[in-house]
Coordinates of C-alpha atoms in Angstrom, one line a residue:
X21 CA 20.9 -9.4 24.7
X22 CA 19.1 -9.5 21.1
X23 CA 22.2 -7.7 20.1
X24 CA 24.6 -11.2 20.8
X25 CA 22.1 -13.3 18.9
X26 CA 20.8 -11.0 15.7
X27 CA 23.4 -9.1 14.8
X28 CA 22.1 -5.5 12.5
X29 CA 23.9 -3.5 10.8
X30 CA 26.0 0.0 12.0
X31 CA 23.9 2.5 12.7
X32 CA 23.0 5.1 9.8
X33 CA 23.7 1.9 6.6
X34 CA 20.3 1.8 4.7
X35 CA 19.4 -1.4 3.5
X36 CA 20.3 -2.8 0.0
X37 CA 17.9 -1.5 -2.8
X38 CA 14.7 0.0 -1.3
X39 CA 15.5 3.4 0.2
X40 CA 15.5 2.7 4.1
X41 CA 13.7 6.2 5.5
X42 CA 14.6 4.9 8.6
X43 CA 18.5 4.3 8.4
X44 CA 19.9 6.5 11.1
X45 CA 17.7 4.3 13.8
X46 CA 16.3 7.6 15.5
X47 CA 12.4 6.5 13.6
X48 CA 12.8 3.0 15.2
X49 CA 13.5 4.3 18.8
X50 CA 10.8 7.1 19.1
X51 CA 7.7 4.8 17.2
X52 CA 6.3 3.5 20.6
X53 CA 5.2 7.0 21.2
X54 CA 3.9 7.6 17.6
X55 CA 1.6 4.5 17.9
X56 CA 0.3 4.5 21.2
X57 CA -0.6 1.4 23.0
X58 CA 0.1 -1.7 20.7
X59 CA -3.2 -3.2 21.9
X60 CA -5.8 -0.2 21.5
X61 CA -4.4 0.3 18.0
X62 CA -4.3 -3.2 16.6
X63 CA -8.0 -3.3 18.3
X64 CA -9.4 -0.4 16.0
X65 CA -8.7 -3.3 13.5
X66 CA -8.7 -6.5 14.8
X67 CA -11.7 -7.9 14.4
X68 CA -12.1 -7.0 10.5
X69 CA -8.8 -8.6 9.7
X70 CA -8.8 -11.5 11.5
X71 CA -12.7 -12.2 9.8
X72 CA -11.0 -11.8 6.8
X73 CA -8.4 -13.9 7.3
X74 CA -10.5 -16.7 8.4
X75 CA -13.3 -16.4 5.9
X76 CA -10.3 -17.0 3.7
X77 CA -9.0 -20.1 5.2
X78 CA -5.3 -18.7 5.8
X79 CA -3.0 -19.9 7.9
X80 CA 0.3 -18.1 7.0
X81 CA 0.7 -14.6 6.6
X82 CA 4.0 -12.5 5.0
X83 CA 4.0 -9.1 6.6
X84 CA 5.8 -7.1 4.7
X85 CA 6.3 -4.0 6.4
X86 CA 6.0 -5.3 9.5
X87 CA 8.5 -2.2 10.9
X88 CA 8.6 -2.9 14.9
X89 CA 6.2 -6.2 14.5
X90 CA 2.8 -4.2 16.3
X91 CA 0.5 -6.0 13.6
X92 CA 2.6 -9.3 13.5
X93 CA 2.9 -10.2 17.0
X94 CA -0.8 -9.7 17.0
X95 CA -1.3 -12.4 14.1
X96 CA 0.8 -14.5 16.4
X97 CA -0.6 -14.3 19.5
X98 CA -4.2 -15.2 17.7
X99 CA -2.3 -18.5 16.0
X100 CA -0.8 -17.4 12.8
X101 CA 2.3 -18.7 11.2
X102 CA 3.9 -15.5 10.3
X103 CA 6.7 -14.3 8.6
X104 CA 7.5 -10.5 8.9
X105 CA 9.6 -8.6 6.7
X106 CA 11.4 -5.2 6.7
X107 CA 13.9 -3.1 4.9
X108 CA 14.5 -1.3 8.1
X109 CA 16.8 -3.5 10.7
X110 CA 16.6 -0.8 12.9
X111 CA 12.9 -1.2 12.8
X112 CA 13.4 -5.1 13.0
X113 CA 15.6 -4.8 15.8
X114 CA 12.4 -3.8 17.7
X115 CA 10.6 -6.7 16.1
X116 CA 13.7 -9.1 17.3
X117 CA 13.0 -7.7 20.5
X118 CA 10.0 -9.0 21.4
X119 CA 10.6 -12.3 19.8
X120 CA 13.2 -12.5 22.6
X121 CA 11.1 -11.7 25.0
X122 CA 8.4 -14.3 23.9
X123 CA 10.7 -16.9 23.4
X124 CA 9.3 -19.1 25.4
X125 CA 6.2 -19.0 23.8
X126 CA 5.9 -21.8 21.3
X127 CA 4.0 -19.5 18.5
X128 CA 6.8 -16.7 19.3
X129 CA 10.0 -19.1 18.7
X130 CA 8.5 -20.1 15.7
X131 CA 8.2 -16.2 14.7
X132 CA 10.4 -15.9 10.9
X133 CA 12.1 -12.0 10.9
X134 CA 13.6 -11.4 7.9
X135 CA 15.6 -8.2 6.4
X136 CA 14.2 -7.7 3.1
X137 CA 12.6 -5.5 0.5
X138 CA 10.0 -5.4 -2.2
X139 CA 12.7 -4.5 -4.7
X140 CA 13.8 -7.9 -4.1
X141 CA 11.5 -9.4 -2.0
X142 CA 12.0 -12.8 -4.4
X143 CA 15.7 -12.7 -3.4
X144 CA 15.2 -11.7 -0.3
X145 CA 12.8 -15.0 1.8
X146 CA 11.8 -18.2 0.3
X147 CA 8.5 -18.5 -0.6
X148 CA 7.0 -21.2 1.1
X149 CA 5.5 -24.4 -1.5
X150 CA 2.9 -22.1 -3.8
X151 CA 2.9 -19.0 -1.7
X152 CA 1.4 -17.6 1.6
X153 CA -1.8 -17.7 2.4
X154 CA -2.3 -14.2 2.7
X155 CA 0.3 -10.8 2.4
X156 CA 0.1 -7.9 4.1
X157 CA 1.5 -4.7 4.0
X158 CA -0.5 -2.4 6.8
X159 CA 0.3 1.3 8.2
X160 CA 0.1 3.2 4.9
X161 CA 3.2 1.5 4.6
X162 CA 3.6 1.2 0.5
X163 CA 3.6 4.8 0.4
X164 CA 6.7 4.8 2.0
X165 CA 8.5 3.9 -1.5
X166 CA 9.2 7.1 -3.1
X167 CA 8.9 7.1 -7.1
X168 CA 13.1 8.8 -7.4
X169 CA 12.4 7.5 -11.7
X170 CA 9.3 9.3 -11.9
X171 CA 7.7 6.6 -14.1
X172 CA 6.7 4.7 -11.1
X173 CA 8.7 1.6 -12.3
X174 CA 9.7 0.8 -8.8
X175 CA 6.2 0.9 -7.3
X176 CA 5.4 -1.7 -10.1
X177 CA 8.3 -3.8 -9.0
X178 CA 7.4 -3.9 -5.6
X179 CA 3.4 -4.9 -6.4
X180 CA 4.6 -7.7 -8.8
X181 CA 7.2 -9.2 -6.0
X182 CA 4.5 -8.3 -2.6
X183 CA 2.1 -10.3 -5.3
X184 CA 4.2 -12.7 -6.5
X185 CA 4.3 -14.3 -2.6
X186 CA 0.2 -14.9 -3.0
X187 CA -0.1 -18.3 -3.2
X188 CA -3.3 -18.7 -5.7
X189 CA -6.7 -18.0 -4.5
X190 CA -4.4 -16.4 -1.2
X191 CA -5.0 -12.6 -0.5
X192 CA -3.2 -9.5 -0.6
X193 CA -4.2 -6.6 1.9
X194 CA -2.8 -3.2 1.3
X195 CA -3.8 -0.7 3.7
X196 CA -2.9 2.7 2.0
X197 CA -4.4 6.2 2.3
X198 CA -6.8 7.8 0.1
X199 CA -4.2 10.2 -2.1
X200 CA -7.1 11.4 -4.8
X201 CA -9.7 12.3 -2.3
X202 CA -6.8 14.1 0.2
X203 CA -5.1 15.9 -3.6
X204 CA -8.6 16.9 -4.8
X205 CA -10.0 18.1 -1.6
X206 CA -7.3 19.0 0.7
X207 CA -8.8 16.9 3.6
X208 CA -8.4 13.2 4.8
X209 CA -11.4 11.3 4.2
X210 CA -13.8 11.5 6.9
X211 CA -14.1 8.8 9.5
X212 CA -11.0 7.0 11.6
X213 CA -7.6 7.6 10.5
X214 CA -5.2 5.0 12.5
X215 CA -2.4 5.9 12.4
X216 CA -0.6 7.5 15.2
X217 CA -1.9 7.1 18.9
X218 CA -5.2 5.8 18.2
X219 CA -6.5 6.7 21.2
X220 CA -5.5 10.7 20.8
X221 CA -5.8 10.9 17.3
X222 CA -8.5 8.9 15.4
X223 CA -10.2 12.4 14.7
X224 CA -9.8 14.9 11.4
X225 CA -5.8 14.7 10.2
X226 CA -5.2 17.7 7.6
X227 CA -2.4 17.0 5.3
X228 CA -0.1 19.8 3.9
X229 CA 1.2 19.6 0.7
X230 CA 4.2 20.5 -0.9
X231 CA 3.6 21.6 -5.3
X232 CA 6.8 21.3 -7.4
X233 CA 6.2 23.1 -10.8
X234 CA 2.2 23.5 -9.9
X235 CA 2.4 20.0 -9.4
X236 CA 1.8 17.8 -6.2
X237 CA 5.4 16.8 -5.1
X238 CA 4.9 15.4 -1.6
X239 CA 1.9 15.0 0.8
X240 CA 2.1 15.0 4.4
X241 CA -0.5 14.7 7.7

């Protein structure tokens, strides 16, 4: 049904300019059982960004990487104007999903989805007057854009644009891991890691890493 009124793309097309890791769709149709219960992981966090977000006075939030919209439908269930962003529409397609299903939910109908990146965020959704009151981009999600240049030009690109849509005195919450400590120590730093299935998982994650010329070439947990 979500299908006849947002229409995605054929499966397997990445999305224009940032590398989509998630093209083929098989990511989007298996990340309910990464995450666990949408509700005991958003509640590991809740509280601390919701404080934050009201010591702050906002009122509209960009997520952008909102992926299958777990921490944006929270924002909008507790009031939020939000406007959630992806590069992934098979992701979004998830995201579209329950906006469909929530319809009828005046805070839900006014939900903005959007297919975008940060390599063209600025192209990609209107920035509303000055900017949004806050920007968020949760889930170790940043560290999803791989540096292909080396030079890490497109990483630069991607903060000034995710910035750039900070209205002033707004916020900007990035939620990414720890790299140094895990690089120098070969451990994730102690204390809750939330990330997949909070419920099973918020214990010790060991990351493997992979050395290219004795250098660190990519990290995994």
């Amino acid at each position: 049904m979500v299908d006849s009124v947002y229409r995605t793309r054929s499966l397997g097309v990445a999305a224009e300019g940032l590398p989509d890791q998630y093209a083929d769709g098989r990511a989007a149709r298996v990340w309910h059982y990464y995450i666990g219960d949408k509700r005991a992981r958003t509640d590991e966090y809740r509280t601390w960004i919701l404080s934050l977000l009201h010591d702050h006075d906002c009122r509209t939030v960009l997520d952008v990487a909102c992926g299958t919209g777990v921490d944006s439908e929270m924002l909008v269930e507790e009031g939020f104007s939000v406007v959630s962003v992806d590069a992934s529409d098979k992701m979004l397609k998830y995201a579209l999903k329950t906006r469909w299903n929530r319809r009828k939910e005046p805070a839900f109908d006014k939900w903005v989805i959007e297919e975008g990146n940060w390599l063209s965020l600025d192209q990609d959704i209107s920035r509303p007057g000055m900017g949004f009151d806050a920007v968020i981009c949760l889930g170790n999600s940043f560290a999803h854009l791989p540096d292909f240049k080396g030079d890490q030009s497109d990483q630069r690109l991607a903060l000034r644009n995710i910035a750039g849509m900070v209205r002033p005195g707004g916020i900007l919450i990035i939620d990414h891991r720890n790299y140094d400590y895990i690089l120098n120590t070969g451990c994730a730093p102690q204390g809750k890691n939330i990330y997949y299935k909070v419920r099973t998982f918020l214990s010790r994650v060991v990351p493997s890493h992979l050395q290219m010329l004795t250098s660190p070439y990519v990290s995994t947990e």
